[in-house]
Every structure is written in C-alpha cells, then in structure tokens.
Amino acid sequence: MAAERVDLADWLAARRAQGGGQVWRLDLIEALQARAAAHQGEARRMLEARISALVAECEAVPAHAAVVGTGAAPEPGMLAALADELAARQRQRDEGAGRRVALPALEASRRTWARLRTEAQLRQSLEQVDEDAGPLNSGRLVHRALTLMQQCSPGYLQHFVAYVDALSSLESLRAAATPEPRATRPARTRKRV
C-alpha cells in the first residue's frame, strides 16, 4: 500500500500541475487518503474504494477540460458570450482612450459647473435652516456638515453633492414609478332596527 500511496501522491502532484477545474476533487482525494491512513479494516477499504472511484472520474476527463460538477468540457453559453462581449467593449474603450483629444476648455467648464452646483447646494441648505432652530436641528446639522466639508476638502464635497444628487434623482424616479395607494373608505355599518 505504501507504493500505491507514493504513486497516488505523484499522480496528485502531476494532476495539480496540469491545472483545470478539478481542484476540489484533488483536495477530496488527498483528504480521503489521509483519513484512510488513520483507519483499519472495513472503514479503510471503503475509503480506498472511494479514492479509486474519484481517481477514475478524474482520469476519464482531461485535466485541461475539466469543469467543476461536470465531466466534460463546457459549451460556450450565454454567460461566456456576455463575458466575451464585455471584454471586447473594454478593449475598444482602452483603444479609443488613446485616440481621444483632450479638451481643456471642457474640463475647465466641468470643474466650474461642479463648483457652482456645490455653492448653490450650500446656499439652499442655509436657506432651509430656521433661524430659531436649535443646535440639533437636522437642517442646521446638514448645513454645518457641508460647510465643514467645504473648508476641509472642497473636492470631496463636490463628489458628495454629486452622489446626493444622484440618490435624490433615483428617489424621485422611484416615487414617480410607484403608484400612490388608494384611499380606503371606512366600512359602512348598518343600523339595526
């Protein structure tokens, strides 16, 4: 049996070196081999029979074509086609990025628009704060947080405002798509005579 274990260890090493999708089976064979070494009699015979069956299954399928759960090479399906299409689009974007001409005026315009949008949001948050509001008023706290963000990191504030705008747009789209619930009338009660 020692010679067989050495042969199995060599076979496992060779199979791992070939690669493929049967790594879990190879791990299972290795674990069963270690368990069989700790047992005697009928338990050991059963474990060795299971190891032999797993080795036979692995041998029936070429290592490079093995796929978890099946014994055959996979046919390209919808998921593979989608992955190929996404990879092709990414390659086109990568190639197209080198051909694009940078427009400094456009970038400057975007930065200016983002800065103006942020300032408008700050003004709007200040207008919504009630003069008599206490220190824990939510409107006052939002304005204070935005003001501190502007002082500490204006770039982060611009990203934050863009993020909040996107969430607000999504919320308004969801609200528009969701029908309003019908008003229910109270059940009528009959007077007993």
PDB file of C-alpha atoms in Angstrom, residues 36-137:
ATOM      1  CA  ALA A  36      -7.717   6.138   5.154  1.00  0.00           C
ATOM      2  CA  ALA A  37      -4.215   6.070   6.647  1.00  0.00           C
ATOM      3  CA  ALA A  38      -5.754   6.547  10.097  1.00  0.00           C
ATOM      4  CA  HIS A  39      -8.244   3.636   9.745  1.00  0.00           C
ATOM      5  CA  GLN A  40      -8.056  -0.145   9.533  1.00  0.00           C
ATOM      6  CA  GLY A  41     -10.341  -2.894   8.253  1.00  0.00           C
ATOM      7  CA  GLU A  42     -13.675  -2.199   6.562  1.00  0.00           C
ATOM      8  CA  ALA A  43     -13.526   1.587   7.056  1.00  0.00           C
ATOM      9  CA  ARG A  44     -10.169   1.753   5.301  1.00  0.00           C
ATOM     10  CA  ARG A  45     -11.402  -0.475   2.464  1.00  0.00           C
ATOM     11  CA  MET A  46     -14.425   1.778   1.919  1.00  0.00           C
ATOM     12  CA  LEU A  47     -12.282   4.930   1.888  1.00  0.00           C
ATOM     13  CA  GLU A  48      -9.835   3.364  -0.592  1.00  0.00           C
ATOM     14  CA  ALA A  49     -12.758   2.338  -2.834  1.00  0.00           C
ATOM     15  CA  ARG A  50     -14.000   5.932  -2.799  1.00  0.00           C
ATOM     16  CA  ILE A  51     -10.493   7.204  -3.625  1.00  0.00           C
ATOM     17  CA  SER A  52     -10.284   4.757  -6.555  1.00  0.00           C
ATOM     18  CA  ALA A  53     -13.648   5.898  -7.875  1.00  0.00           C
ATOM     19  CA  LEU A  54     -12.617   9.573  -7.676  1.00  0.00           C
ATOM     20  CA  VAL A  55      -9.312   8.848  -9.418  1.00  0.00           C
ATOM     21  CA  ALA A  56     -11.209   7.008 -12.181  1.00  0.00           C
ATOM     22  CA  GLU A  57     -13.561  10.001 -12.600  1.00  0.00           C
ATOM     23  CA  CYS A  58     -10.589  12.348 -12.877  1.00  0.00           C
ATOM     24  CA  GLU A  59      -8.838  10.088 -15.370  1.00  0.00           C
ATOM     25  CA  ALA A  60     -11.958   9.974 -17.551  1.00  0.00           C
ATOM     26  CA  VAL A  61     -11.762  13.725 -18.150  1.00  0.00           C
ATOM     27  CA  PRO A  62      -8.667  15.503 -19.493  1.00  0.00           C
ATOM     28  CA  ALA A  63      -7.327  17.885 -16.817  1.00  0.00           C
ATOM     29  CA  HIS A  64      -7.384  20.939 -19.068  1.00  0.00           C
ATOM     30  CA  ALA A  65     -11.062  20.374 -19.968  1.00  0.00           C
ATOM     31  CA  ALA A  66     -12.350  19.545 -16.510  1.00  0.00           C
ATOM     32  CA  VAL A  67     -15.140  21.638 -15.111  1.00  0.00           C
ATOM     33  CA  VAL A  68     -16.492  21.513 -11.575  1.00  0.00           C
ATOM     34  CA  GLY A  69     -19.675  19.485 -11.417  1.00  0.00           C
ATOM     35  CA  THR A  70     -19.487  18.066 -14.942  1.00  0.00           C
ATOM     36  CA  GLY A  71     -17.252  15.585 -16.595  1.00  0.00           C
ATOM     37  CA  ALA A  72     -16.978  17.345 -19.950  1.00  0.00           C
ATOM     38  CA  ALA A  73     -15.654  20.498 -21.479  1.00  0.00           C
ATOM     39  CA  PRO A  74     -18.152  23.344 -21.201  1.00  0.00           C
ATOM     40  CA  GLU A  75     -20.036  24.632 -24.189  1.00  0.00           C
ATOM     41  CA  PRO A  76     -19.926  28.388 -24.555  1.00  0.00           C
ATOM     42  CA  GLY A  77     -23.162  29.638 -23.118  1.00  0.00           C
ATOM     43  CA  MET A  78     -24.839  32.966 -22.591  1.00  0.00           C
ATOM     44  CA  LEU A  79     -22.576  33.868 -19.667  1.00  0.00           C
ATOM     45  CA  ALA A  80     -19.434  33.181 -21.715  1.00  0.00           C
ATOM     46  CA  ALA A  81     -20.827  35.250 -24.592  1.00  0.00           C
ATOM     47  CA  LEU A  82     -21.587  38.116 -22.213  1.00  0.00           C
ATOM     48  CA  ALA A  83     -18.084  37.953 -20.724  1.00  0.00           C
ATOM     49  CA  ASP A  84     -16.564  38.000 -24.223  1.00  0.00           C
ATOM     50  CA  GLU A  85     -18.714  40.972 -25.237  1.00  0.00           C
ATOM     51  CA  LEU A  86     -17.787  42.923 -22.108  1.00  0.00           C
ATOM     52  CA  ALA A  87     -14.099  42.188 -22.678  1.00  0.00           C
ATOM     53  CA  ALA A  88     -14.386  43.368 -26.293  1.00  0.00           C
ATOM     54  CA  ARG A  89     -16.087  46.597 -25.214  1.00  0.00           C
ATOM     55  CA  GLN A  90     -13.366  47.215 -22.632  1.00  0.00           C
ATOM     56  CA  ARG A  91     -10.686  46.699 -25.282  1.00  0.00           C
ATOM     57  CA  GLN A  92     -12.476  49.185 -27.553  1.00  0.00           C
ATOM     58  CA  ARG A  93     -12.645  51.734 -24.727  1.00  0.00           C
ATOM     59  CA  ASP A  94      -8.972  51.229 -23.931  1.00  0.00           C
ATOM     60  CA  GLU A  95      -8.017  51.657 -27.588  1.00  0.00           C
ATOM     61  CA  GLY A  96     -10.373  54.625 -28.007  1.00  0.00           C
ATOM     62  CA  ALA A  97      -8.977  56.379 -24.953  1.00  0.00           C
ATOM     63  CA  GLY A  98      -5.654  56.826 -26.722  1.00  0.00           C
ATOM     64  CA  ARG A  99      -7.343  58.446 -29.744  1.00  0.00           C
ATOM     65  CA  ARG A 100      -9.481  60.918 -27.817  1.00  0.00           C
ATOM     66  CA  VAL A 101      -8.397  64.504 -27.902  1.00  0.00           C
ATOM     67  CA  ALA A 102      -8.368  66.144 -24.511  1.00  0.00           C
ATOM     68  CA  LEU A 103     -10.423  69.330 -24.440  1.00  0.00           C
ATOM     69  CA  PRO A 104      -9.073  71.572 -21.701  1.00  0.00           C
ATOM     70  CA  ALA A 105     -11.966  74.001 -22.073  1.00  0.00           C
ATOM     71  CA  LEU A 106     -14.447  71.189 -21.492  1.00  0.00           C
ATOM     72  CA  GLU A 107     -12.660  70.045 -18.331  1.00  0.00           C
ATOM     73  CA  ALA A 108     -12.491  73.619 -17.040  1.00  0.00           C
ATOM     74  CA  SER A 109     -16.191  74.018 -17.752  1.00  0.00           C
ATOM     75  CA  ARG A 110     -16.996  70.813 -15.860  1.00  0.00           C
ATOM     76  CA  ARG A 111     -14.957  71.928 -12.849  1.00  0.00           C
ATOM     77  CA  THR A 112     -16.646  75.338 -12.866  1.00  0.00           C
ATOM     78  CA  TRP A 113     -20.095  73.773 -13.132  1.00  0.00           C
ATOM     79  CA  ALA A 114     -19.349  71.374 -10.256  1.00  0.00           C
ATOM     80  CA  ARG A 115     -18.109  74.264  -8.076  1.00  0.00           C
ATOM     81  CA  LEU A 116     -21.199  76.378  -8.874  1.00  0.00           C
ATOM     82  CA  ARG A 117     -23.506  73.434  -8.193  1.00  0.00           C
ATOM     83  CA  THR A 118     -21.846  72.835  -4.822  1.00  0.00           C
ATOM     84  CA  GLU A 119     -22.143  76.503  -3.861  1.00  0.00           C
ATOM     85  CA  ALA A 120     -25.811  76.506  -4.882  1.00  0.00           C
ATOM     86  CA  GLN A 121     -26.453  73.452  -2.712  1.00  0.00           C
ATOM     87  CA  LEU A 122     -24.750  75.152   0.244  1.00  0.00           C
ATOM     88  CA  ARG A 123     -26.877  78.272  -0.213  1.00  0.00           C
ATOM     89  CA  GLN A 124     -30.002  76.128  -0.451  1.00  0.00           C
ATOM     90  CA  SER A 125     -29.135  74.252   2.735  1.00  0.00           C
ATOM     91  CA  LEU A 126     -28.611  77.575   4.534  1.00  0.00           C
ATOM     92  CA  GLU A 127     -31.966  78.917   3.323  1.00  0.00           C
ATOM     93  CA  GLN A 128     -33.763  75.882   4.716  1.00  0.00           C
ATOM     94  CA  VAL A 129     -32.393  76.380   8.225  1.00  0.00           C
ATOM     95  CA  ASP A 130     -34.851  78.041  10.561  1.00  0.00           C
ATOM     96  CA  GLU A 131     -33.387  80.969  12.490  1.00  0.00           C
ATOM     97  CA  ASP A 132     -34.897  79.665  15.728  1.00  0.00           C
ATOM     98  CA  ALA A 133     -33.667  76.129  15.147  1.00  0.00           C
ATOM     99  CA  GLY A 134     -31.805  74.510  17.998  1.00  0.00           C
ATOM    100  CA  PRO A 135     -28.277  73.097  17.801  1.00  0.00           C
ATOM    101  CA  LEU A 136     -29.548  69.575  16.994  1.00  0.00           C
ATOM    102  CA  ASN A 137     -31.923  70.629  14.206  1.00  0.00           C
TER     103      ASN A 137
END
